[in-house]
C-alpha positions as YAML, in Angstrom:
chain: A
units: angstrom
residues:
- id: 1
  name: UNK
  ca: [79.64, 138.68, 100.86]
- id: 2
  name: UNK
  ca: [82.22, 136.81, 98.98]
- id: 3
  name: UNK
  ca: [84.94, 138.59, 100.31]
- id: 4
  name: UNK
  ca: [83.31, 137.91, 103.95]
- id: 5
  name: UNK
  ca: [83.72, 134.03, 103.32]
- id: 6
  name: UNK
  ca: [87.57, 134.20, 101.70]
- id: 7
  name: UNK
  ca: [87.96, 135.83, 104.66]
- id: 8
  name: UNK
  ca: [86.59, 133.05, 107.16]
- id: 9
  name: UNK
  ca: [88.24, 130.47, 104.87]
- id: 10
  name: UNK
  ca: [91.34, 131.81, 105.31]
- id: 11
  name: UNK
  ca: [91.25, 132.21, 108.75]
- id: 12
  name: UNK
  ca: [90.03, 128.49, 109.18]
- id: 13
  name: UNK
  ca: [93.37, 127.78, 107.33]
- id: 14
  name: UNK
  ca: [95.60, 129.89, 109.10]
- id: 15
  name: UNK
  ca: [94.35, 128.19, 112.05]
- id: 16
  name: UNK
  ca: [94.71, 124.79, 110.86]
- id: 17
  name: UNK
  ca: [98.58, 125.80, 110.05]
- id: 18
  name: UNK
  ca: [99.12, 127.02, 113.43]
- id: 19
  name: UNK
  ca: [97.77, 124.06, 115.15]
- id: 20
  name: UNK
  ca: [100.17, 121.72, 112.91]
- id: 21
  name: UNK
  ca: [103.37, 123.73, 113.95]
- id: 22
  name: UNK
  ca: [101.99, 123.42, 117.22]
- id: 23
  name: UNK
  ca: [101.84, 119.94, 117.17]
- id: 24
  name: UNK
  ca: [105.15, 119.31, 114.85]
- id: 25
  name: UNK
  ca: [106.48, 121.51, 117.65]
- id: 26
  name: UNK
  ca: [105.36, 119.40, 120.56]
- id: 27
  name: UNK
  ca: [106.45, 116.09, 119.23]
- id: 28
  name: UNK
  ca: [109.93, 117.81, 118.17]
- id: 29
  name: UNK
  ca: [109.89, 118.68, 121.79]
- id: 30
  name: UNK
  ca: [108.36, 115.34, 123.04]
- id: 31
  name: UNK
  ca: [111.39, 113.65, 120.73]
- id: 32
  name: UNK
  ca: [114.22, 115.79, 122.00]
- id: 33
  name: UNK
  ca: [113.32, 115.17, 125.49]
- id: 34
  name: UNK
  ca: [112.55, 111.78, 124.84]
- id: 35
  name: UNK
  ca: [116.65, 111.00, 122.78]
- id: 36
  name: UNK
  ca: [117.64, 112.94, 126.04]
- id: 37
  name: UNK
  ca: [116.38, 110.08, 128.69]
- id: 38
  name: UNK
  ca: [117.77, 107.50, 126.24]
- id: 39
  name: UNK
  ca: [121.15, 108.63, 126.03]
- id: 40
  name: UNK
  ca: [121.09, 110.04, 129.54]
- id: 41
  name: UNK
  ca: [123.24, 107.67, 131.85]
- id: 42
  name: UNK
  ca: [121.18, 104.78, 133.25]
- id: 43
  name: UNK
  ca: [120.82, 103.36, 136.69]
- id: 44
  name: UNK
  ca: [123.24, 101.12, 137.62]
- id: 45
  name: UNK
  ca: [125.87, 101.99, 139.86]
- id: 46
  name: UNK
  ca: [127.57, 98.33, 139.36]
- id: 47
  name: UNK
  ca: [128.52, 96.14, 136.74]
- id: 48
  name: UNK
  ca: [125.31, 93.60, 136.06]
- id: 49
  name: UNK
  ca: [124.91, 90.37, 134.52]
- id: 50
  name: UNK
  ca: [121.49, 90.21, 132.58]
- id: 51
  name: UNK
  ca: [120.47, 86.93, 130.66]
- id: 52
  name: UNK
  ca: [117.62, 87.55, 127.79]
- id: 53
  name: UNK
  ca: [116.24, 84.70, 126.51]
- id: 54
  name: UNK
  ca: [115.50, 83.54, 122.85]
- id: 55
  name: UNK
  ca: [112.57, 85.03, 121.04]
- id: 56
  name: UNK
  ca: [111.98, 87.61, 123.82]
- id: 57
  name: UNK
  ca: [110.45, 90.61, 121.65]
- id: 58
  name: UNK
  ca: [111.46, 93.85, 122.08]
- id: 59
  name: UNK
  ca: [108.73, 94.84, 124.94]
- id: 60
  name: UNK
  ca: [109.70, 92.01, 126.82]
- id: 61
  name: UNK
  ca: [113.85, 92.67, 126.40]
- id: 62
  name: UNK
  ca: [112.39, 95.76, 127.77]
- id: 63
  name: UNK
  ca: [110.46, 95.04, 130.55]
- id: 64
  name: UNK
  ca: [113.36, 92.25, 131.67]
- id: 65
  name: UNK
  ca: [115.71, 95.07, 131.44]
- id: 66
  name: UNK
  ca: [113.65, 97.39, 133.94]
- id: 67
  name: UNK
  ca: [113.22, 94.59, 136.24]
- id: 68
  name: UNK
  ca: [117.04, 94.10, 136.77]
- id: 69
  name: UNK
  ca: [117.57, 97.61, 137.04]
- id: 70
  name: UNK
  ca: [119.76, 98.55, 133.79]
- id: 71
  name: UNK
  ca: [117.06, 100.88, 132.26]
- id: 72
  name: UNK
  ca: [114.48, 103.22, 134.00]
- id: 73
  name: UNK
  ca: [111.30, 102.52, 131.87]
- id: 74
  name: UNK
  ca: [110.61, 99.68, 129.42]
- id: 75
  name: UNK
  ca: [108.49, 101.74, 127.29]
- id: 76
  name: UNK
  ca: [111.41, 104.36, 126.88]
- id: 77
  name: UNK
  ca: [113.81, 100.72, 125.17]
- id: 78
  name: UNK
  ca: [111.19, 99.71, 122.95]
- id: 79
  name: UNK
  ca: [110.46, 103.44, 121.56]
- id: 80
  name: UNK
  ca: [114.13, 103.69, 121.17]
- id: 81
  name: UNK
  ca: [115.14, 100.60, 119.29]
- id: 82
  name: UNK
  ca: [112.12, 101.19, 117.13]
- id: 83
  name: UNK
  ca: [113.29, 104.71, 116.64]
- id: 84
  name: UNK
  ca: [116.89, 103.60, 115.85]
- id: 85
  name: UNK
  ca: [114.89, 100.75, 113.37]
- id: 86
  name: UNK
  ca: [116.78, 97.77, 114.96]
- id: 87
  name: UNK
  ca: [113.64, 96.32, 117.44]
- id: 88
  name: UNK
  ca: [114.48, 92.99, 115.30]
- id: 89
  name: UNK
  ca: [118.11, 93.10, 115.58]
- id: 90
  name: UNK
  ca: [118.50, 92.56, 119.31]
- id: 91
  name: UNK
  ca: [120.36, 89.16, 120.11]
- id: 92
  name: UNK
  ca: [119.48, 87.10, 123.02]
- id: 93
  name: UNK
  ca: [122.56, 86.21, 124.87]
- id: 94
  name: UNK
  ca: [124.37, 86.73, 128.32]
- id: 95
  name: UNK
  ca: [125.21, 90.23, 128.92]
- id: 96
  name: UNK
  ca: [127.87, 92.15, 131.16]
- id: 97
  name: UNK
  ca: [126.19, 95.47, 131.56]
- id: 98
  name: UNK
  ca: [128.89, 98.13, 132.18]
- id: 99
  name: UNK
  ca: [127.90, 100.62, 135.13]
- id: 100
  name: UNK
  ca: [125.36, 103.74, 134.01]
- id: 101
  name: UNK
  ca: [124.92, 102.60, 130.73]
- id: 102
  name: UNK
  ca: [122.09, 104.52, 128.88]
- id: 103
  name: UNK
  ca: [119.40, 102.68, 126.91]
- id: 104
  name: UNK
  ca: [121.19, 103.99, 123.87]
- id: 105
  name: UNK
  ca: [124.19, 101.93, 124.77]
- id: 106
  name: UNK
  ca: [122.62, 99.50, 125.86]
- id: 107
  name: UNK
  ca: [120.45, 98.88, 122.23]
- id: 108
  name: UNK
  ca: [123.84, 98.87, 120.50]
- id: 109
  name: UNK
  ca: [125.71, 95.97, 122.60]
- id: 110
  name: UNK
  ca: [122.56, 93.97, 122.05]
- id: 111
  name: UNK
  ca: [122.53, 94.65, 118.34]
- id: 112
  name: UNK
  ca: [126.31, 94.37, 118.63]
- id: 113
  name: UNK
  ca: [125.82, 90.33, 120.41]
- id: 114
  name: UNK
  ca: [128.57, 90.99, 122.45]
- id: 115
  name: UNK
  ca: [127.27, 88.18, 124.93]
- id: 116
  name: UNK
  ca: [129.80, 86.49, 127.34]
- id: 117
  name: UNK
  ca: [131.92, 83.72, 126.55]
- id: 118
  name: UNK
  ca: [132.29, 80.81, 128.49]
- id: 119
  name: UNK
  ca: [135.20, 78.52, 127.53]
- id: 120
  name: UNK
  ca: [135.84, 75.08, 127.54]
- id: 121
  name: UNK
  ca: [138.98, 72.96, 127.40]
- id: 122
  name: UNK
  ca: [139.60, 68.87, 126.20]
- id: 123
  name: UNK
  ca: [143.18, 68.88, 127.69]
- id: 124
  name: UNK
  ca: [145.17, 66.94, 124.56]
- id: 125
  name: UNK
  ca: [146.08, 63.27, 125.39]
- id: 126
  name: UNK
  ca: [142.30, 62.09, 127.02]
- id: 127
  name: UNK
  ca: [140.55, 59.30, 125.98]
- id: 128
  name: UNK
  ca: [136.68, 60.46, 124.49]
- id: 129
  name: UNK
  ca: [135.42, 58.82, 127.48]
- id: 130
  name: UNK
  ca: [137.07, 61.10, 130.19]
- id: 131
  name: UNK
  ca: [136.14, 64.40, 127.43]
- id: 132
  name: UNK
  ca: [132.64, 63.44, 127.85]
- id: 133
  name: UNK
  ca: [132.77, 63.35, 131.38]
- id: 134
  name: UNK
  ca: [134.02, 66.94, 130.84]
- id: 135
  name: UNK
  ca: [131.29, 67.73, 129.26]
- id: 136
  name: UNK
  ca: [128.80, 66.55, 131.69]
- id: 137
  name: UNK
  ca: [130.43, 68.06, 134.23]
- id: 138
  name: UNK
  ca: [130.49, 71.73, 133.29]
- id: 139
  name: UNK
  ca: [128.61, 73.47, 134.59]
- id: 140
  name: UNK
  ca: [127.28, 76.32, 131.75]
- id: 141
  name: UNK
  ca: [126.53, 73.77, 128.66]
- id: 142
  name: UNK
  ca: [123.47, 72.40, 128.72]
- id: 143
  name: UNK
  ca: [121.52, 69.42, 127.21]
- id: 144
  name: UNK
  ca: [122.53, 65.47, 127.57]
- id: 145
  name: UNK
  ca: [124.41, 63.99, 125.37]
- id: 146
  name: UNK
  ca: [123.28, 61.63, 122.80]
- id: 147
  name: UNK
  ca: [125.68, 61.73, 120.40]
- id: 148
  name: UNK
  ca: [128.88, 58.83, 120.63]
- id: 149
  name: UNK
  ca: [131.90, 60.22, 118.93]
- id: 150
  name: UNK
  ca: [134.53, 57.39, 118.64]
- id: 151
  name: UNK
  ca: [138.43, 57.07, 120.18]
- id: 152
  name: UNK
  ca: [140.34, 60.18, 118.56]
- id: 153
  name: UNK
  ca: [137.47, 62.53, 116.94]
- id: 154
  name: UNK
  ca: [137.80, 65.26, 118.86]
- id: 155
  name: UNK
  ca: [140.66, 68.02, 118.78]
- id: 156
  name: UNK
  ca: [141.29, 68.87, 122.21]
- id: 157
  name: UNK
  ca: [141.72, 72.59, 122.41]
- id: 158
  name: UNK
  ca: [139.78, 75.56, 124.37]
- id: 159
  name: UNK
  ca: [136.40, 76.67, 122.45]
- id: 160
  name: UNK
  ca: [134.16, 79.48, 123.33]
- id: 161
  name: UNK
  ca: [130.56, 79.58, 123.75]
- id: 162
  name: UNK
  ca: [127.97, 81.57, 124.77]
- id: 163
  name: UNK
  ca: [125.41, 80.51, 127.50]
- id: 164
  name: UNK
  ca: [122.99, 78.11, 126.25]
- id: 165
  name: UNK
  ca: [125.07, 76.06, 124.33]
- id: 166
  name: UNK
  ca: [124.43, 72.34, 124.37]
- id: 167
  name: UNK
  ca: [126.80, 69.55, 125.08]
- id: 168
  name: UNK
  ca: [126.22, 67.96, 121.88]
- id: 169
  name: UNK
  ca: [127.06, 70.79, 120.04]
- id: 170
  name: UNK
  ca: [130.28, 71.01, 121.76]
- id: 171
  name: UNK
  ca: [131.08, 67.73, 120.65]
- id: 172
  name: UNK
  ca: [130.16, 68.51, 117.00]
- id: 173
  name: UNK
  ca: [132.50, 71.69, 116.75]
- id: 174
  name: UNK
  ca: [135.20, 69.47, 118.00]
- id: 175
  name: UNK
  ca: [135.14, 66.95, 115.73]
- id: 176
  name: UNK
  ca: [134.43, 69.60, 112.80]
- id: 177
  name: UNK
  ca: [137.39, 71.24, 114.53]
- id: 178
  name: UNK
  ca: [139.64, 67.60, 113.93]
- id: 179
  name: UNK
  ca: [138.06, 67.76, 110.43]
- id: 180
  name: UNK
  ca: [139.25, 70.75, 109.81]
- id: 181
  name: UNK
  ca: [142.31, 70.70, 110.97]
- id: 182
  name: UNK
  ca: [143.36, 67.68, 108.91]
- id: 183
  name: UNK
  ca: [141.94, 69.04, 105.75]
- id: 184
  name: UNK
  ca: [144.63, 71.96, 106.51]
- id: 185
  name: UNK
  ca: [147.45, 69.89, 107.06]
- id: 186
  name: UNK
  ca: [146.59, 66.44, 104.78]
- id: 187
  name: UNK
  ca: [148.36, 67.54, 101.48]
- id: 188
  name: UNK
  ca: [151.19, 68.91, 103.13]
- id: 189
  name: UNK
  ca: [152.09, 65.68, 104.77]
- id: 190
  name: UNK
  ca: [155.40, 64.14, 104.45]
- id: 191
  name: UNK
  ca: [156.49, 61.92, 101.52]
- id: 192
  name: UNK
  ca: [156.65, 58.14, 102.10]
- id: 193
  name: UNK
  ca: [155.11, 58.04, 105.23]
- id: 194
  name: UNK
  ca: [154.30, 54.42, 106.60]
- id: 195
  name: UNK
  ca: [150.54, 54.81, 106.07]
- id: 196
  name: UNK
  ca: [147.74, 55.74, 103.83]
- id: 197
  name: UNK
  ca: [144.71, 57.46, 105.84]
- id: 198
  name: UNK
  ca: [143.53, 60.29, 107.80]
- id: 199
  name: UNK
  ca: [142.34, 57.77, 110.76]
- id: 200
  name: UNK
  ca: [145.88, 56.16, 110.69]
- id: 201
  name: UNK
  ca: [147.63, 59.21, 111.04]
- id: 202
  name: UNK
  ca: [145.06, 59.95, 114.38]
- id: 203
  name: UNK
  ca: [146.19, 56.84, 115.47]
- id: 204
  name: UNK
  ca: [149.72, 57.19, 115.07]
- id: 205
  name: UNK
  ca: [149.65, 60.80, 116.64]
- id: 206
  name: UNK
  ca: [147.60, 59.52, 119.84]
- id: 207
  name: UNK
  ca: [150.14, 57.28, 120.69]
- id: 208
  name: UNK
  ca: [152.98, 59.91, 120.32]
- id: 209
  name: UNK
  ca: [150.37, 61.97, 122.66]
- id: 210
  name: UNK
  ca: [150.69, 59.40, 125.35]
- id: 211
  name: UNK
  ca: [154.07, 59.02, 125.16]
- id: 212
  name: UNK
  ca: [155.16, 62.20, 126.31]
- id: 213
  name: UNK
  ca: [154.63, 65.39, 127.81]
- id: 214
  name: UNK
  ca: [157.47, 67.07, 126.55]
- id: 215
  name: UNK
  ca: [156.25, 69.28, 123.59]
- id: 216
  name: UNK
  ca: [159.57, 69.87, 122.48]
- id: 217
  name: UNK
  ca: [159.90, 65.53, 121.88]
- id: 218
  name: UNK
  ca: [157.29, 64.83, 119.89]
- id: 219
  name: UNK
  ca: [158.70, 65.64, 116.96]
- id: 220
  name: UNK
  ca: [161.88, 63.20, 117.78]
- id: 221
  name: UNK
  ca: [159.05, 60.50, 119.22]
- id: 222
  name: UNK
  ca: [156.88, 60.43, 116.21]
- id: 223
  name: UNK
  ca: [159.97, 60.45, 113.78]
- id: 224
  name: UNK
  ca: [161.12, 56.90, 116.01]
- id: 225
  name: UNK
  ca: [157.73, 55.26, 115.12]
- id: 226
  name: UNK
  ca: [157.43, 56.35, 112.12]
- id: 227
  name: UNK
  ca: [161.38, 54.58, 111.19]
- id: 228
  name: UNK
  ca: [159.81, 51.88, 113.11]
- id: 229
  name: UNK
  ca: [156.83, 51.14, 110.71]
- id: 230
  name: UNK
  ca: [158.87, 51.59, 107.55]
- id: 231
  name: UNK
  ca: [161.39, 48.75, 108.81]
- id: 232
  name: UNK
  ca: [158.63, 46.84, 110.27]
- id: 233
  name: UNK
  ca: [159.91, 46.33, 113.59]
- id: 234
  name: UNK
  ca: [156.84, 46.37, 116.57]
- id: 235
  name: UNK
  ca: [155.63, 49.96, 117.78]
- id: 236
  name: UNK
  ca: [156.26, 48.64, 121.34]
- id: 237
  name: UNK
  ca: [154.36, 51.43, 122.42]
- id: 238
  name: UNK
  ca: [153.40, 51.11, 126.61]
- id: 239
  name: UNK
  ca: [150.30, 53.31, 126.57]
- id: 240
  name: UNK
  ca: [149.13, 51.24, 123.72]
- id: 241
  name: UNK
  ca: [148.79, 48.41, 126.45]
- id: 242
  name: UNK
  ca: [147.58, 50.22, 128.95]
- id: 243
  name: UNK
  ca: [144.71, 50.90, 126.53]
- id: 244
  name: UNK
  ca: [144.10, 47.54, 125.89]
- id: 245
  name: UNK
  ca: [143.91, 47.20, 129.30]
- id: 246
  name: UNK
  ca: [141.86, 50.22, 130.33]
- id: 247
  name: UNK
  ca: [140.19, 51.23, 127.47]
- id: 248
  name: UNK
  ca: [141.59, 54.91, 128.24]
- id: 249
  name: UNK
  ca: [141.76, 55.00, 131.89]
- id: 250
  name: UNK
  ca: [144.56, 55.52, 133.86]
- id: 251
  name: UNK
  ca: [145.88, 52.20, 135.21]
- id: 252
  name: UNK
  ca: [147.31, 53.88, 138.32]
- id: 253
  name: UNK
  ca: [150.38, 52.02, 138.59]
- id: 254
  name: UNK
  ca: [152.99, 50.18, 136.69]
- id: 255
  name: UNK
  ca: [152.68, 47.46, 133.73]
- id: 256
  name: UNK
  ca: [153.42, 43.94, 135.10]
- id: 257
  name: UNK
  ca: [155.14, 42.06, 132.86]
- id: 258
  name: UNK
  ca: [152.40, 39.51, 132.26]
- id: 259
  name: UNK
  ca: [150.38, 42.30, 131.35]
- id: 260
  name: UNK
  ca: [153.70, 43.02, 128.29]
- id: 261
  name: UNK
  ca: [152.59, 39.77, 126.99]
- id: 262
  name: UNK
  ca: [149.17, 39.88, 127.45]
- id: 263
  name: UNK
  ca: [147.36, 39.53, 123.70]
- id: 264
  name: UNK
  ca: [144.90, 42.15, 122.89]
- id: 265
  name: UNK
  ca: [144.39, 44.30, 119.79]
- id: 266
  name: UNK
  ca: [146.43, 47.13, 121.23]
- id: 267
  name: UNK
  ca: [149.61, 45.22, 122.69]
- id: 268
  name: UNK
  ca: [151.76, 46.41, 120.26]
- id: 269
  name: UNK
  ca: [154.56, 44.38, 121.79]
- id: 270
  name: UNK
  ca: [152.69, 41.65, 120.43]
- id: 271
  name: UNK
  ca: [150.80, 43.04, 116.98]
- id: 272
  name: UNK
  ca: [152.53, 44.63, 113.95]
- id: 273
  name: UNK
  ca: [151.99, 48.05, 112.61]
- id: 274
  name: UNK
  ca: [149.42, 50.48, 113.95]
- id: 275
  name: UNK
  ca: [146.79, 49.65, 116.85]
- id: 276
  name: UNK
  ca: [143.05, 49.14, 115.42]
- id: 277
  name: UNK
  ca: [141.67, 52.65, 116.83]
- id: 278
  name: UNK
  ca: [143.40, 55.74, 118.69]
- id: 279
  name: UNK
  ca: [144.19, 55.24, 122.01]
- id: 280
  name: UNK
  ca: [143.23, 58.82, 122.65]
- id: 281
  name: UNK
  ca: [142.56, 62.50, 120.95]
- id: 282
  name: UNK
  ca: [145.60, 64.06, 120.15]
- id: 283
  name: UNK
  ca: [146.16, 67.56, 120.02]
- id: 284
  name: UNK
  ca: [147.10, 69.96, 116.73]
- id: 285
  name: UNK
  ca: [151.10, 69.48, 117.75]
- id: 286
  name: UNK
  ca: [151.16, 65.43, 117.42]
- id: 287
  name: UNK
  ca: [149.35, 65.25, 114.69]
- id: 288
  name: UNK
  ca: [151.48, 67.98, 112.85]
- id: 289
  name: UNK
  ca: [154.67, 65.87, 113.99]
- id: 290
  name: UNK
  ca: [153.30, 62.19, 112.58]
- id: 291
  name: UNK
  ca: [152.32, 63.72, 109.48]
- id: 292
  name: UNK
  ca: [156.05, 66.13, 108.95]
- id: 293
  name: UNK
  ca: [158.27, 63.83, 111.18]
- id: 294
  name: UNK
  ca: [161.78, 65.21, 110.96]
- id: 295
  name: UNK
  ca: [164.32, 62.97, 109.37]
- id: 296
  name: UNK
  ca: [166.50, 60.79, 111.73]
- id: 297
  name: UNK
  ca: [167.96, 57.33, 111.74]
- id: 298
  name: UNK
  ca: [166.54, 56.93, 115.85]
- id: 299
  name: UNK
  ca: [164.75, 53.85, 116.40]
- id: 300
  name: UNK
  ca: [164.84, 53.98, 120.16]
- id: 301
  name: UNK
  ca: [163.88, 55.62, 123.20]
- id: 302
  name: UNK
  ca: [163.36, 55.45, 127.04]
- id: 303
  name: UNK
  ca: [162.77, 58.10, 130.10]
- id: 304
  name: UNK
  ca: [165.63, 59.79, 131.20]
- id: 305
  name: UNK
  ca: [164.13, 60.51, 134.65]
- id: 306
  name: UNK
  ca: [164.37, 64.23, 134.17]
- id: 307
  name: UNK
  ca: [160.25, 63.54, 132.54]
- id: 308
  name: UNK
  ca: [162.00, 63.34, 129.03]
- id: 309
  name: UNK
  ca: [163.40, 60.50, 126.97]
- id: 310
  name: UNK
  ca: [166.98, 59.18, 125.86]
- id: 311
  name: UNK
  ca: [166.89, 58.59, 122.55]
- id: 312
  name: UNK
  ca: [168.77, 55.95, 120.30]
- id: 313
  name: UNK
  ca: [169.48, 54.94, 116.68]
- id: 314
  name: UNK
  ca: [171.23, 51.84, 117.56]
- id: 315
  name: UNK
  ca: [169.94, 48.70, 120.21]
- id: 316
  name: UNK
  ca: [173.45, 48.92, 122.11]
- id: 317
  name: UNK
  ca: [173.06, 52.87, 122.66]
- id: 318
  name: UNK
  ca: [169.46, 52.13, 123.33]
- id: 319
  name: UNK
  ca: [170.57, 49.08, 126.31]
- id: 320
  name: UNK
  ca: [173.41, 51.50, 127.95]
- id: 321
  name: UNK
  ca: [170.16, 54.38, 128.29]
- id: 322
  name: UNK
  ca: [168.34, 51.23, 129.30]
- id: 323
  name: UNK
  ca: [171.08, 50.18, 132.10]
- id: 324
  name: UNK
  ca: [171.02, 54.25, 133.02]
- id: 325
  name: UNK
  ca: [166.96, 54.18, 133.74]
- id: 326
  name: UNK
  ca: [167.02, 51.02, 135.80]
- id: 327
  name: UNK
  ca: [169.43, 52.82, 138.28]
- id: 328
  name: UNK
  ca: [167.71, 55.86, 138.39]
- id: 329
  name: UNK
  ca: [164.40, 53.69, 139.38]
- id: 330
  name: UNK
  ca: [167.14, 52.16, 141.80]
- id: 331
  name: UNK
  ca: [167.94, 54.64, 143.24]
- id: 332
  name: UNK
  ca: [164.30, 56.61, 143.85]
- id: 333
  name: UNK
  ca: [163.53, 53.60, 145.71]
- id: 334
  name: UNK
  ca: [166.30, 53.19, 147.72]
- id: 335
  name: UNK
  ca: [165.90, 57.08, 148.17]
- id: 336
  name: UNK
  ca: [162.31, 56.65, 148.99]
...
């Protein structure tokens, strides 16, 4: 009798062993097949742009992704990135989904972020009124702006950013950009230069911004106004007018020479030393060249009429380059 009941017992547990292989069997099976659809190639025959919002969880990153047409079952992408333990790791974003990715490739350029990047550029030289029309303009950032930066805070350069972006935060990484950008090149300034402050030197380089467009001169242009300062002779700056004039815009013609004498706080024909704000955002290059001028004795110059200038260290050199300009102007009327 007690043999006869060992004898079921074991039975019952040689069952019970067989039906757990069975099953560790069936869901080895069930997870074999299962990695094979997720790394099999996936159904898109072209390249696809796929935006997933923020906070989407990983169900509904799947479902979105099954309703473009980059993966075959949403189910299959959520099992998967919970498999792979990174269901919390996907990043929202803009995606450029490559031809027959699988879901397994897929998972890893969302954990990856590898979103698109839009770009955005504040040509140097632009007043923060005509950057902000940028701004509004594009046609990717979104948001209104509410924030006012004043004349000069913002480095014009190209930034990146992914979709979603707001205006406003465009403006903040440019002036954190300026910021930045100063702190890096602030104690490596020049010795004796004709004034004191980070906003002077802005204001300085903004008006070698406007005064050319000859990268190579604006060494030679900022080295002229900075000799100018430290002998205290006038700036006599043109754009500085027009600014007074304008506030920033392009006057769209010539300065009358009423509008030389006119008084205003940026006719530095008229005021001494530096104008009381930028006159626009200058770029890395003119602010590098106010604050490491090289060293020359020039105290002069005037366009060439090749775009460039004549420079001069001496008012007689300076008249002859003078007398040299005037015909040229002659001469594009006459020719004109």
């Amino acid at each position: 009798m007690h043999d006869e009941r060992g004898g079921v017992v074991r039975s019952v547990i040689l069952f019970a062993c067989v039906l757990a292989l069975l099953a560790a069997a069936s869901l080895a099976a069930g997870g074999y097949f299962a990695y094979r659809e997720a790394a099999r190639p996936g159904p898109l025959a072209a390249e696809k742009v796929v935006l997933l919002a923020p906070g989407s969880s990983v169900a509904a990153i799947g479902e979105k992704l099954e309703e473009e047409g980059v993966v075959r079952n949403a189910q299959l992408f959520a099992a998967a990135a919970r498999v792979k333990g990174v269901q919390t790791k996907l990043k929202a974003g803009e995606y450029r989904i490559p031809p027959g990715a699988s879901v397994l490739e897929v998972i890893d350029l969302l954990v990856e972020g590898k979103s698109i990047l839009h770009s955005f550029t504040a040509p140097e030289g632009l007043a923060t009124a005509q950057i902000l029309r940028l701004l509004e303009a594009d046609p990717v950032l979104v948001g209104e702006i509410t924030l006012r930066p004043g004349e000069g805070e913002l480095l014009p350069e190209t930034y990146r950013f992914t979709r979603g972006a707001t205006r406003d935060g465009m403006i903040r990484m440019m002036m954190k950009a300026q910021d930045a950008l100063l702190d890096e090149l602030w104690d490596d300034r020049a010795l004796d230069l004709p004034f004191d402050t980070r906003e002077e030197a802005i204001i300085l380089a903004s008006i070698v911004e406007k005064e050319t467009g000859v990268p190579s001169e604006r060494g030679r242009i900022a080295a002229v106004f900075v000799n100018r300062l430290k002998r205290g002779m006038r700036l006599e700056s043109d754009p500085t007018i027009i600014y007074g004039l304008t506030g920033g815009e392009p006057l769209g013609r010539g300065l009358r020479v009423s509008e030389l004498r006119q008084e205003t706080p940026y006719n530095t024909y008229i005021i001494d030393g530096l104008p009381p704000t930028p006159i626009a955002n200058p770029g890395r290059a003119s602010i590098e060249a106010v604050l490491n001028p090289p060293e020359t004795d020039e105290l002069f110059f005037v366009a060439d009429g090749t775009g460039g200038h004549a420079f001069a260290s001496t008012l007689e050199e300076h008249n002859r380059n003078v007398a040299r300009w005037r015909r040229v102007e002659r001469e594009r009327r006459q020719g004109g």
